[in-house]
XYZ file of C-alpha atoms in Angstrom:
745
model
C 51.762 69.026 50.827
C 48.720 70.085 52.804
C 50.861 71.958 55.394
C 52.713 73.944 52.745
C 50.027 74.604 50.166
C 46.493 73.833 51.367
C 44.937 75.429 48.275
C 46.841 73.086 45.983
C 45.913 70.116 48.187
C 42.221 71.022 47.922
C 42.484 71.337 44.151
C 44.203 67.961 43.790
C 41.625 66.308 46.070
C 38.782 67.876 44.101
C 40.326 66.844 40.788
C 40.685 63.266 42.046
C 37.013 63.153 43.112
C 36.017 64.629 39.745
C 37.980 62.035 37.761
C 36.692 59.127 39.848
C 33.090 60.322 39.501
C 33.436 60.692 35.717
C 35.727 57.694 35.132
C 33.312 55.590 33.103
C 32.461 58.336 30.613
C 36.091 59.487 30.362
C 36.895 56.014 29.039
C 34.029 56.079 26.513
C 33.756 59.722 25.414
C 36.539 61.905 26.910
C 35.115 65.183 25.582
C 32.062 64.719 27.825
C 34.344 65.872 30.659
C 33.761 69.416 29.389
C 29.991 68.961 29.253
C 28.503 66.296 31.548
C 31.509 66.291 33.843
C 31.294 69.973 34.610
C 27.488 70.227 34.573
C 26.929 67.370 37.044
C 29.833 68.095 39.422
C 28.849 69.711 42.760
C 28.457 73.482 42.643
C 31.436 74.064 44.940
C 33.759 71.720 43.016
C 36.946 73.648 42.235
C 37.170 71.967 38.842
C 33.607 73.031 38.008
C 34.121 76.583 39.293
C 37.362 76.955 37.351
C 36.261 75.501 34.021
C 32.484 75.745 33.655
C 32.606 79.103 31.903
C 29.755 78.517 29.538
C 28.048 75.744 27.640
C 26.096 77.953 25.245
C 23.614 75.305 24.159
C 22.477 74.502 27.735
C 20.066 77.239 28.845
C 18.858 75.579 32.070
C 21.471 73.620 33.978
C 20.591 70.526 36.053
C 20.382 71.119 39.775
C 23.254 69.378 41.556
C 24.560 68.981 45.108
C 26.563 71.735 46.764
C 29.537 69.568 47.749
C 30.925 66.106 47.140
C 29.027 63.465 49.103
C 30.485 60.423 50.818
C 29.919 58.493 47.565
C 33.306 58.319 45.844
C 32.653 56.159 42.823
C 30.116 53.915 41.101
C 31.416 50.775 39.398
C 29.264 49.811 36.409
C 29.571 46.747 34.205
C 27.349 44.018 35.593
C 24.187 43.408 33.594
C 22.096 42.170 36.525
C 21.829 42.797 40.256
C 25.089 42.815 42.227
C 24.641 40.627 45.283
C 27.966 41.016 47.066
C 31.250 42.867 46.871
C 34.413 42.313 48.899
C 37.915 43.799 49.102
C 41.087 41.781 48.602
C 43.331 41.549 51.692
C 45.598 44.345 50.412
C 42.619 46.522 49.453
C 43.765 46.862 45.842
C 40.959 44.814 44.310
C 37.224 44.315 44.721
C 35.456 41.113 43.709
C 31.740 41.471 42.959
C 29.226 38.654 42.487
C 26.175 39.130 40.314
C 22.949 37.723 38.965
C 24.589 37.948 35.521
C 26.458 34.681 36.408
C 29.862 36.366 36.664
C 32.338 37.536 39.253
C 34.096 40.772 38.288
C 37.383 42.127 39.594
C 37.917 45.881 39.972
C 41.031 47.981 40.568
C 40.107 50.158 43.569
C 42.634 52.908 42.763
C 40.896 53.845 39.507
C 37.638 51.871 39.601
C 38.478 50.028 36.392
C 37.273 46.497 35.718
C 40.295 44.222 35.451
C 38.789 40.763 35.151
C 35.590 38.820 34.479
C 35.405 35.334 36.008
C 32.982 33.322 33.882
C 31.920 29.720 34.319
C 28.931 29.616 36.625
C 25.729 28.650 34.855
C 23.431 30.588 37.178
C 23.300 33.545 39.569
C 26.448 34.064 41.707
C 25.546 34.966 45.286
C 28.943 35.721 46.786
C 32.654 35.929 46.087
C 35.508 36.160 48.582
C 39.316 36.316 48.466
C 41.625 33.847 50.183
C 43.817 35.332 52.945
C 46.780 35.673 50.559
C 44.582 37.141 47.820
C 45.651 34.514 45.263
C 42.274 32.776 45.076
C 38.634 33.754 44.862
C 35.845 31.427 45.975
C 32.389 32.033 44.520
C 29.048 30.533 45.567
C 26.244 30.037 43.090
C 22.637 29.177 42.548
C 23.911 26.219 40.480
C 24.777 24.376 43.755
C 28.543 24.724 43.365
C 31.448 26.669 44.796
C 34.126 27.589 42.269
C 37.732 28.525 42.909
C 39.544 31.036 40.708
C 43.211 31.940 40.308
C 43.142 35.716 40.850
C 46.296 36.726 38.905
C 45.249 34.930 35.706
C 41.449 34.964 36.137
C 41.070 31.244 35.433
C 38.926 28.661 37.198
C 41.018 26.195 39.194
C 38.456 24.122 41.078
C 34.780 23.195 41.444
C 33.460 22.107 44.853
C 30.384 19.932 44.334
C 28.170 18.182 46.867
C 25.447 20.566 48.025
C 21.940 19.551 46.990
C 20.608 23.117 47.054
C 21.679 26.595 46.013
C 24.914 27.785 47.648
C 24.506 31.286 49.096
C 27.969 31.984 50.464
C 31.482 30.622 50.659
C 34.335 31.846 52.841
C 37.976 30.853 53.454
C 39.319 29.897 56.871
C 41.980 32.305 58.237
C 44.793 29.898 57.266
C 43.365 29.477 53.771
C 43.179 25.698 54.013
C 39.400 25.355 54.276
C 36.295 26.807 52.673
C 32.930 26.901 54.460
C 29.812 27.066 52.276
C 26.200 27.771 53.252
C 23.304 26.303 51.317
C 19.604 25.994 50.683
C 19.970 22.337 51.733
C 20.043 23.569 55.399
C 23.686 22.661 55.882
C 27.135 24.221 56.070
C 29.898 22.238 54.385
C 33.632 22.407 55.009
C 36.019 21.776 52.099
C 39.722 20.966 51.952
C 41.174 23.343 49.360
C 44.172 21.131 48.601
C 41.982 18.223 47.509
C 38.653 19.878 46.685
C 36.935 17.255 48.855
C 34.356 17.849 51.631
C 35.710 17.353 55.144
C 32.655 18.128 57.255
C 28.894 18.704 57.130
C 27.403 20.979 59.826
C 23.719 20.091 60.204
C 21.061 21.368 62.606
C 19.367 24.369 61.006
C 15.709 23.892 60.097
C 15.717 26.497 57.310
C 18.040 27.428 54.480
C 21.457 28.684 55.587
C 22.134 32.117 54.121
C 25.748 32.574 55.210
C 28.612 31.063 57.150
C 31.847 32.648 58.386
C 34.935 31.610 60.380
C 36.144 33.297 63.537
C 39.607 34.875 63.168
C 41.278 31.970 64.997
C 39.467 29.470 62.761
C 38.051 27.527 65.701
C 34.411 28.508 65.183
C 31.953 28.941 62.340
C 28.871 31.164 62.675
C 25.935 30.407 60.370
C 22.846 32.527 59.728
C 19.573 30.888 58.763
C 15.997 31.447 57.723
C 15.034 29.511 60.872
C 15.549 32.935 62.614
C 18.727 31.814 64.398
C 22.491 32.124 64.279
C 24.354 28.946 65.212
C 27.956 28.492 66.339
C 29.956 25.405 65.364
C 33.266 23.907 66.526
C 35.292 23.379 63.329
C 37.449 20.633 64.843
C 34.500 18.417 65.777
C 31.661 19.754 63.595
C 29.466 19.991 66.670
C 27.016 22.797 67.378
C 28.144 24.842 70.395
C 25.627 27.655 70.542
C 22.249 28.873 69.263
C 21.740 32.665 69.192
C 17.992 33.310 69.358
C 16.117 36.616 69.354
C 15.456 37.675 65.790
C 11.793 37.556 64.817
C 12.392 36.906 61.121
C 14.919 35.342 58.775
C 18.601 35.987 59.493
C 20.611 36.836 56.367
C 24.153 37.098 57.688
C 26.319 36.761 60.776
C 30.001 37.671 61.258
C 32.509 37.676 64.113
C 34.145 40.806 65.480
C 37.927 40.918 64.943
C 38.600 39.871 68.553
C 36.040 37.051 68.321
C 34.081 38.281 71.325
C 31.018 39.407 69.405
C 28.840 38.292 66.525
C 26.736 40.749 64.534
C 23.672 39.447 62.671
C 21.377 41.040 60.068
C 17.722 40.118 59.700
C 14.477 40.576 57.829
C 13.072 41.954 61.100
C 14.781 45.279 60.100
C 17.357 45.021 62.901
C 21.016 44.252 63.458
C 21.831 42.406 66.664
C 25.044 42.003 68.642
C 25.772 38.776 70.529
C 28.345 37.764 73.150
C 30.015 34.605 71.791
C 31.072 33.382 75.247
C 27.532 33.383 76.649
C 25.338 33.382 73.543
C 23.411 36.326 75.001
C 22.166 39.290 72.998
C 24.015 42.487 73.972
C 22.650 45.073 71.543
C 19.879 45.797 69.025
C 20.733 48.337 66.302
C 17.501 49.851 64.986
C 16.960 52.403 62.240
C 16.547 50.596 58.931
C 13.021 50.727 57.540
C 13.231 47.463 55.583
C 14.961 44.117 55.885
C 18.700 44.135 56.584
C 20.660 41.942 54.196
C 24.134 42.028 55.726
C 26.191 43.544 58.519
C 29.984 43.559 58.997
C 32.548 44.886 61.471
C 35.330 47.293 60.587
C 38.822 45.848 61.093
C 39.193 47.600 64.458
C 35.744 46.445 65.560
C 34.568 49.970 66.350
C 32.033 50.224 63.531
C 29.398 48.062 61.899
C 28.185 48.664 58.344
C 24.746 47.304 57.433
C 23.069 46.989 54.021
C 19.304 47.078 53.606
C 16.357 46.903 51.261
C 15.699 50.541 52.250
C 18.474 51.395 49.714
C 20.911 52.610 52.363
C 24.101 51.528 54.051
C 24.200 52.564 57.698
C 27.202 52.909 60.001
C 26.917 52.078 63.708
C 29.154 52.683 66.718
C 29.523 49.271 68.395
C 30.371 50.752 71.802
C 27.119 52.718 72.019
C 24.870 50.998 69.485
C 24.113 54.412 67.979
C 23.828 55.125 64.263
C 26.687 57.357 63.104
C 26.169 57.562 59.343
C 23.697 56.930 56.531
C 25.141 56.302 53.061
C 22.454 57.127 50.493
C 22.717 56.899 46.728
C 21.733 53.419 45.600
C 18.474 53.358 43.689
C 17.540 49.794 44.617
C 18.034 47.359 47.492
C 21.544 47.196 48.959
C 22.432 43.535 49.317
C 25.829 43.733 51.013
C 28.412 46.148 52.374
C 32.003 45.600 53.468
C 34.869 47.702 54.855
C 38.225 48.068 53.121
C 41.177 46.682 55.126
C 42.195 50.180 56.273
C 38.621 51.025 57.231
C 38.551 54.184 55.114
C 36.140 52.858 52.505
C 32.923 50.878 52.343
C 31.972 48.961 49.204
C 28.277 48.235 48.728
C 26.564 45.938 46.226
C 23.060 46.608 45.002
C 20.079 45.446 43.020
C 20.665 48.583 40.870
C 23.531 46.655 39.139
C 26.275 48.787 40.679
C 28.992 48.624 43.296
C 29.509 51.919 45.123
C 32.505 53.106 47.118
C 31.957 55.381 50.130
C 34.243 57.477 52.335
C 33.614 56.371 55.936
C 35.244 59.488 57.411
C 32.290 61.641 56.336
C 29.533 59.090 56.743
C 26.855 61.589 55.822
C 25.136 62.406 52.571
C 25.951 65.955 51.503
C 23.817 68.347 49.513
C 20.514 66.458 49.559
C 18.606 67.575 46.495
C 15.066 68.845 46.528
C 12.761 66.255 45.063
C 11.105 62.929 45.668
C 12.584 60.394 48.043
C 11.816 57.388 45.868
C 11.258 56.208 42.311
C 9.511 58.700 39.994
C 6.945 56.822 37.891
C 5.669 59.547 35.601
C 6.132 63.192 34.694
C 3.742 65.285 32.607
C 3.514 68.922 31.492
C 0.442 71.063 32.069
C -1.269 72.156 28.828
C 0.316 75.628 29.005
C 3.761 74.164 29.718
C 4.207 76.169 32.930
C 4.027 73.226 35.328
C 5.208 69.638 35.525
C 3.513 67.069 37.746
C 5.553 64.073 38.860
C 4.140 60.905 40.437
C 6.298 58.879 42.796
C 6.632 55.762 44.855
C 7.097 58.088 47.856
C 3.261 58.501 47.824
C 3.319 62.116 46.624
C 2.775 64.171 43.487
C 5.369 66.902 42.964
C 4.613 70.181 41.198
C 7.477 71.959 39.430
C 7.804 75.418 37.885
C 9.228 74.859 34.404
C 10.698 78.357 34.168
C 13.008 77.731 37.125
C 13.027 73.950 37.566
C 12.115 74.444 41.222
C 9.529 72.482 43.130
C 6.482 74.627 43.837
C 4.265 72.118 45.567
C 4.065 68.658 47.101
C 0.676 66.994 46.883
C 0.631 64.572 49.799
C -2.267 62.454 50.947
C -1.988 59.150 49.173
C -1.085 56.268 51.461
C 0.589 54.138 48.777
C 2.558 54.511 45.550
C 1.264 57.123 43.086
C 1.229 55.567 39.611
C 0.275 58.552 37.475
C -0.825 62.172 37.495
C -2.631 63.913 34.624
C -3.903 67.399 33.776
C -7.254 68.204 32.111
C -7.300 70.373 28.968
C -7.558 73.625 30.957
C -4.735 72.630 33.348
C -6.611 73.726 36.463
C -6.740 70.290 38.069
C -4.588 67.228 38.565
C -5.960 63.699 38.879
C -3.658 61.168 40.533
C -3.986 57.374 40.579
C -2.567 55.296 43.404
C -2.099 51.843 44.820
C -4.116 53.046 47.817
C -7.195 52.315 45.616
C -8.114 55.991 45.255
C -8.189 58.730 42.654
C -7.458 62.177 44.080
C -8.230 65.549 42.537
C -6.084 68.605 43.233
C -6.395 72.307 42.422
C -3.128 73.220 40.649
C -3.105 76.961 41.470
C -3.036 76.294 45.213
C -1.885 72.666 45.292
C -4.791 71.666 47.534
C -6.699 68.410 47.443
C -10.402 68.923 46.959
C -11.615 65.406 46.333
C -10.786 61.829 47.215
C -12.573 59.448 44.891
C -13.038 56.199 46.763
C -14.725 53.143 45.362
C -12.077 51.035 43.715
C -11.225 47.905 45.692
C -7.749 47.442 44.204
C -4.876 49.484 42.785
C -5.705 52.243 40.311
C -3.456 51.983 37.255
C -4.315 55.130 35.356
C -6.613 58.108 35.095
C -7.640 60.236 32.128
C -9.790 63.344 31.711
C -12.588 63.592 29.173
C -11.940 66.122 26.364
C -14.180 68.704 28.084
C -12.548 68.060 31.481
C -15.859 67.274 33.177
C -15.149 63.580 33.783
C -12.252 61.400 34.877
C -12.058 57.734 33.928
C -9.930 55.447 36.123
C -8.757 51.925 35.284
C -8.094 49.470 38.090
C -6.903 46.037 39.089
C -10.399 45.541 40.540
C -11.540 44.773 36.937
C -13.576 47.980 36.594
C -13.396 51.390 35.010
C -14.985 54.142 37.073
C -16.208 57.577 36.006
C -15.911 60.572 38.321
C -17.507 64.030 38.138
C -14.642 66.552 38.407
C -16.910 69.299 39.764
C -17.853 67.242 42.812
C -15.319 64.401 42.935
C -18.238 61.989 43.148
C -18.450 58.673 41.312
C -20.958 58.809 38.460
C -20.470 55.461 36.796
C -19.012 51.984 37.299
C -18.165 50.222 34.053
C -18.256 46.524 34.919
C -17.751 43.515 32.677
C -14.059 42.781 32.461
C -13.008 39.527 34.121
C -9.414 40.564 34.841
C -7.317 43.657 35.543
C -7.998 46.748 33.451
C -4.787 48.309 32.160
C -6.089 51.494 30.586
C -9.160 53.494 29.640
C -9.481 56.454 27.249
C -12.264 58.700 25.978
C -13.231 59.206 22.348
C -12.647 62.740 21.074
C -16.346 63.618 21.449
C -16.374 62.191 24.984
C -19.339 59.917 24.276
C -17.435 56.626 24.517
C -14.718 55.051 26.644
C -12.551 52.176 25.440
C -10.858 49.943 28.016
C -8.089 47.354 27.637
C -7.755 44.373 29.955
C -5.768 41.322 30.916
C -8.909 39.319 30.095
C -7.814 39.525 26.404
C -10.653 41.900 25.445
C -11.280 45.544 24.615
C -14.627 46.941 25.696
C -16.586 49.978 24.567
C -18.760 51.929 27.008
C -21.389 54.658 26.644
C -20.396 57.442 29.082
C -23.926 58.825 29.353
C -25.392 55.522 30.564
C -22.357 53.573 31.762
C -23.553 50.654 29.668
C -21.259 48.362 27.702
C -21.859 48.816 23.969
C -19.261 46.509 22.466
C -16.799 43.717 23.190
C -13.836 43.505 20.835
C -12.622 39.903 20.997
C -9.898 38.018 19.202
C -6.782 38.309 21.310
C -5.275 35.256 22.976
C -3.168 37.352 25.342
C -3.335 40.468 27.535
C -4.315 43.796 26.005
C -2.026 46.580 27.200
C -3.794 49.601 25.696
C -6.449 50.764 23.262
C -7.128 54.125 21.624
C -9.711 55.703 19.299
C -8.942 57.106 15.868
C -9.632 60.854 15.546
C -12.975 60.233 13.795
C -13.950 57.552 16.330
C -14.536 54.925 13.652
C -11.560 52.729 14.588
C -9.823 51.473 17.703
C -6.163 50.448 17.712
C -5.060 48.066 20.458
C -1.654 46.856 21.646
C -1.075 43.430 23.179
C 1.446 41.079 24.696
C 0.803 38.784 21.709
C 3.190 41.147 19.796
C 0.483 42.548 17.510
C -1.464 45.752 16.962
C -5.074 45.205 15.945
C -7.581 47.521 14.329
C -11.284 47.350 15.130
C -14.417 48.856 13.590
C -16.270 50.584 16.442
C -19.646 50.454 14.687
C -19.601 46.660 14.294
C -17.017 45.521 16.844
C -15.326 43.526 14.105
C -11.560 43.194 13.751
C -10.423 44.867 10.523
C -6.663 44.473 10.625
C -3.796 42.665 12.356
C -0.489 44.540 12.219
C 2.319 42.008 12.695
C 6.062 42.558 12.855
C 7.037 43.318 16.438
C 9.089 40.594 18.127
C 8.003 41.330 21.701
C 5.082 42.772 23.672
C 3.508 45.905 22.240
C 3.017 48.580 24.915
C 1.002 51.207 23.117
C -0.452 52.310 19.802
C -1.574 55.755 18.668
C -3.198 57.257 15.558
C -1.879 60.198 13.554
C -4.095 63.280 13.421
C -5.563 62.295 10.069
C -6.033 58.661 11.130
C -4.012 57.308 8.187
C -1.097 56.093 10.325
C -0.668 54.155 13.537
C 2.533 54.226 15.580
C 3.219 51.309 17.939
C 5.873 50.938 20.640
C 7.196 47.568 21.750
C 9.433 45.812 24.239
C 11.552 44.902 21.213
C 12.856 48.492 21.548
C 11.346 49.681 18.291
C 8.567 51.973 17.191
C 6.758 50.949 14.011
C 4.653 53.127 11.744
C 1.803 51.440 9.929
C -0.420 52.423 7.022
C -3.939 51.798 8.357
C -5.343 51.254 4.853
C -2.712 48.862 3.506
C -1.960 47.331 6.944
C 1.774 47.482 6.211
C 4.855 48.747 8.040
C 6.261 51.898 6.457
C 8.977 52.820 8.955
C 10.883 51.177 11.808
C 12.525 53.406 14.412
C 15.012 51.734 16.730
C 14.822 53.338 20.168
C 17.092 51.168 22.368
C 14.536 51.757 25.150
C 11.021 50.654 25.981
C 8.571 53.435 25.198
C 5.250 53.452 27.031
C 3.558 56.680 25.878
C 3.396 58.337 22.437
C 1.497 60.909 20.405
C 1.978 62.459 16.976
C 2.980 66.097 16.692
C 0.432 68.432 15.110
C 2.281 68.424 11.787
C 2.721 64.628 11.810
C 6.485 64.910 11.383
C 7.445 63.809 14.906
C 6.430 61.414 17.643
C 6.348 62.782 21.171
C 7.193 59.836 23.430
C 7.853 59.104 27.082
C 11.572 59.392 26.253
C 11.432 62.520 24.091
C 10.811 63.454 20.469
C 11.467 61.118 17.548
C 11.785 62.673 14.104
C 9.986 60.845 11.296
C 11.089 60.661 7.683
C 9.421 63.650 6.024
C 9.055 61.901 2.655
C 6.735 59.348 4.235
C 4.364 61.559 6.172
C 4.273 65.119 4.888
C 1.774 64.392 2.122
C -0.856 63.382 4.650
C -0.430 66.528 6.708
C -0.275 69.345 4.183
C -3.084 71.148 5.942
C -0.710 71.876 8.856
C 2.398 74.053 8.495
C 5.607 72.185 9.221
C 7.476 73.655 12.174
C 11.145 72.866 12.726
C 11.439 70.548 15.721
C 14.594 68.662 16.496
C 14.601 65.121 17.815
C 15.472 65.470 21.510
C 15.460 62.077 23.208
C 16.600 60.414 26.457
C 18.103 56.915 26.467
C 19.368 55.066 29.515
C 22.634 57.031 29.668
C 22.351 59.809 27.081
C 20.356 62.802 25.982
C 20.518 62.757 22.190
C 19.800 65.405 19.590
C 18.655 64.125 16.205
C 19.761 60.683 17.440
C 23.354 61.818 18.080
C 24.763 61.589 21.594
C 24.725 65.040 23.151
C 24.913 64.844 26.956
C 25.833 61.871 29.155
C 23.787 61.228 32.307
C 25.559 60.048 35.485
C 23.972 57.039 37.132
C 21.932 58.994 39.708
C 20.344 61.175 37.016
C 19.212 58.407 34.662
C 15.600 58.179 33.770
C 12.715 56.169 35.086
C 10.408 58.510 33.149
C 10.637 61.769 31.246
C 8.577 64.539 29.680
C 9.525 67.002 26.984
C 8.267 70.424 25.988
C 9.325 70.677 22.347
C 8.489 74.366 22.118
C 10.860 75.248 24.943
C 13.342 72.429 24.183
C 12.992 71.465 27.843
C 13.515 67.909 29.073
C 12.314 66.793 32.498
C 13.833 63.535 33.735
C 12.426 61.611 36.679
C 14.882 59.148 38.204
C 14.776 56.025 40.313
C 16.744 58.023 42.896
C 13.800 60.452 43.264
C 15.509 63.328 41.468
C 13.537 65.408 39.019
C 16.016 67.059 36.651
C 15.281 69.964 34.292
C 17.588 70.666 31.335
C 16.803 72.984 28.430
C 18.702 73.583 25.196
C 19.287 76.311 22.626
C 19.512 74.531 19.270
C 20.858 77.636 17.546
C 24.044 77.346 19.619
C 24.647 73.678 18.806
C 27.302 72.592 16.300
C 25.778 72.110 12.854
C 26.505 68.370 12.896
C 23.778 67.870 15.524
C 21.046 69.613 13.564
C 20.564 66.968 10.879
C 19.000 63.588 11.700
C 21.014 60.407 11.220
C 18.962 58.270 8.832
C 19.834 54.984 7.152
C 17.821 52.415 5.222
C 17.947 48.732 6.097
C 16.341 45.964 4.031
C 14.206 48.479 2.201
C 12.622 49.863 5.378
C 13.182 53.234 6.931
C 15.361 52.971 10.023
C 16.269 55.795 12.383
C 18.906 54.638 14.829
C 21.093 56.012 17.613
C 24.482 57.064 16.309
C 27.454 57.826 18.529
C 28.967 61.292 18.296
């Protein structure tokens, strides 16, 4: 077809890539093809160009790649890390092993899950097909290997005998044996016909991470945490070679198809090639920046694919030892990678709970997006809404122009992760907190650092400006809060007294006090003019996550891992209320503007509103996500959270806020996979655009999403162009309590 009609061939290829990329949402919500599908497809996609005429309610589109990358598809379904993935001999299936205790089977032609093999009682480390594809063998933390009938998905055998966790299991080329590698420092051989052990290969002095047969079945290679690879004669069980050279644990070792080489992957960040006839090292493949978890040959032996904690899969030319491709896209460690039988695909398994399929013919990432290169921890708007500052694990703070969504500055200088970045009331500065033990101050107009505040002896968790912007308070793992003069960057106070890590510190509205929350189970009050402690609020039996003043400064509300919110009288230091109801840790608590309400956010995925006088719950909002940061809107009708805006029930709160005019604000919120409007699913987020943090400008209806992948995505909406069904909140009442829940569209 390509010779006769290349244009049609390109369109069909593009349509196939589009469908594979959007497969999971097509199955759940087909109409999202016209919204998310088109918005998140590469700019040059023929499907996007032909059909993305206009989505009237999206006024700023997300920035996407120019062309399709080597990533073909992401397989989602596991609920924990995916440790390994492997193709069936005919390439039609993939078996993936996961920390969720299951093995899952996937149809490679469409990426659809076609089987879940359940029975293991703990993490499954590996799964592999028999040579005829009729069986799967899986190795587990529960010290067993299990055999499964592939066509029917049923367990047909349990191989028991190891005294430690089993990390891998593999069939011999004739399918008659299984070799398993274990934490008990041995490799065991099993007769599949009887399920009985027929050999124990002993000699390693550390746990054995993997074992594999040569293609003729005469040898087994085992990789161990004793820093060696060992070769074994399967007929005698005797050791016939020790491959030494790695300087750290060896995770995997496999034979080349012709049996002449072994490739090994190690925690020393290298892949090494070995001559099996001599046991000598014949190549070191360097390039990964973190430990290498696995390495495998292509079927023709010309390539090696390696998987690493640096979140990449790398391709290597075995004849030259040179790197010939970097497959980027995973947002967490890549634990294994394997070639398809025809060598055209690589399947990788990751700690990000996905299996990804890659085209080996391209081998390069296409259309690298502007942004961070690692996890984005926080994003925050400047007071005037013109800038966003993002803090990242890549050691930088990014500055973004909200009118265009383009990066307008990179604040580099930290030597470790940046945990947070905050603006003062006038927006002229940024204070950033880092694991390099420093607080840094930056001029926002020019993006230049003008102060490095050194003094902390451990990680800095958070920073906050005083209401007048003249001071910064920083909370640290070194058990102190420190005060810094923003005009000079100099330290002007060390607030000492806590006996464990300090999670947060905030100023009172008049700036005269600071309240700090600590893992030592206490909240402490400090006089900012003297730096002296002026109160210890005691009563908790667990860690205190955060504490905040009421607007009049007379109360403090604190949130704790003991599942409660507590109220304290700042004049006496006495506890004056325990707000109970959450079923998991409480992350944060915040007062309404009139001080009559407290909102609390918990790991139980709810926000609760409390009457501070009656000490009772008056509304429960189910969020389906853990919220870390909140504040009430000026009119008291909404909560601005780290995931977006939550609309409150007007009948409950309007009476306390009559002094402020009510402005129409819609509930725009980001869950793990969706942007919702008034709690109705509006726009689906592909896996690489999902949030690690977010910020929202309600006036401009602009959402900024920071992702684990390092992307910072800007999307804005015109509510007047939305269908009417989205403009009313979905509210129901359960057990007499207000409940605002996510409702599918």
